[in-house]
XYZ file of C-alpha atoms in Angstrom:
95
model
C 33.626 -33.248 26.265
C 32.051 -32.056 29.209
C 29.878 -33.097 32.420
C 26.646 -34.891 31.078
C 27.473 -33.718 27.805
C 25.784 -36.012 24.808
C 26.739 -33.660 21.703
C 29.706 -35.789 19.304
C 32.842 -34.146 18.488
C 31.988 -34.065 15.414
C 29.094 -31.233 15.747
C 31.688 -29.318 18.211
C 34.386 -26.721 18.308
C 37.591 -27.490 19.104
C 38.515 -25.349 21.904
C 42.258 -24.220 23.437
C 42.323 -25.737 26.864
C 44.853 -22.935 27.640
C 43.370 -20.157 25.344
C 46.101 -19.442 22.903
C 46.713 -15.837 23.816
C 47.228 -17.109 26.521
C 50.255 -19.072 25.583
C 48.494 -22.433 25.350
C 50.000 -24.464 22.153
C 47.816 -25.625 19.094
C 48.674 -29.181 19.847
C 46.817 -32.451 20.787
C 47.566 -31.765 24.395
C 45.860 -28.690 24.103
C 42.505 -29.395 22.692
C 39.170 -30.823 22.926
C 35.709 -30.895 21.444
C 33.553 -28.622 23.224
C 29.970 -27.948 21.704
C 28.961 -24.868 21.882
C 26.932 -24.442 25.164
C 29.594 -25.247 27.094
C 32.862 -23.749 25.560
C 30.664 -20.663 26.406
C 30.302 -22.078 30.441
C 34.172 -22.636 29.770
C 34.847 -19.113 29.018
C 32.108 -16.892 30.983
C 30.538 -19.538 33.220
C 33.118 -19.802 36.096
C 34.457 -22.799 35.005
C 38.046 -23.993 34.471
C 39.240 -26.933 32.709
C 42.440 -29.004 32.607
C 43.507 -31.870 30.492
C 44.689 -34.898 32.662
C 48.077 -35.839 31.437
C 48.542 -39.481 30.687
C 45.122 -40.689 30.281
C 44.764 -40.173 26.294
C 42.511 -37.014 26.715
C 40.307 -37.013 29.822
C 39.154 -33.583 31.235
C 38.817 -32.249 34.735
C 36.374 -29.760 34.811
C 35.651 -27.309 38.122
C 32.851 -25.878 38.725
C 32.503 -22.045 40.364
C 31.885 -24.023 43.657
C 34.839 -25.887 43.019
C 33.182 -29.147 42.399
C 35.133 -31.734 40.320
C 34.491 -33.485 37.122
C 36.253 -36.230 35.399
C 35.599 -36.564 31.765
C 37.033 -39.085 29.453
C 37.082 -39.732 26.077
C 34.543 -42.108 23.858
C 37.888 -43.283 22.240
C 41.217 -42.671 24.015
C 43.954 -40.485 21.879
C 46.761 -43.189 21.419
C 50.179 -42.645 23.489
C 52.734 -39.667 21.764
C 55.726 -41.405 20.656
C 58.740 -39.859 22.405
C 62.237 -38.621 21.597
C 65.246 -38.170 23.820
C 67.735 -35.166 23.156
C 70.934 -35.265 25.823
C 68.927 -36.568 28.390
C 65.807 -34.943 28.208
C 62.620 -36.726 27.294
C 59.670 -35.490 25.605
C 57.131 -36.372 23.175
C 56.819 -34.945 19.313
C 54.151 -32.320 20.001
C 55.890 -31.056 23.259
C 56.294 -26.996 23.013
């Protein structure tokens, strides 16, 4: 899932948004199918990418210039059920 990106998830890797030595979670909130020319951009290209909470998996990537790219998802992850523990609210996979 990147800008102008045609490859399917299914011939991709899945990348850690937040690289996971980097504390980033293995969790649904922290992944995405990158092929392989640009989780290489991701990680020695300049770039920088964030999921977009609440919007079942889009992308914002950044360019070095600092231009902005939207990316969504062919098919939408569905909604994380939530739980709520004295008061606080979060979903299942929340850290």
């Amino acid at each position: 899932m990147a800008p102008g990106c045609g490859i399917p998830a299914s011939r991709c890797e899945i990348d850690h948004t937040i690289a996971w030595e980097h504390g980033g979670p293995t969790a649904l909130t922290n992944h995405a199918p990158l092929c392989t020319g640009h989780h290489t951009v991701k990680h020695h290209g300049g770039w920088t990418v964030h999921h977009i909470p609440h919007t079942g998996g889009a992308l914002l990537w950044t360019s070095p210039t600092g231009r902005r790219y939207r990316v969504n998802p062919e098919r939408p992850n569905p909604p994380l059920p939530t739980i709520r523990r004295r008061g606080v609210r979060r979903t299942l996979l929340s850290p």
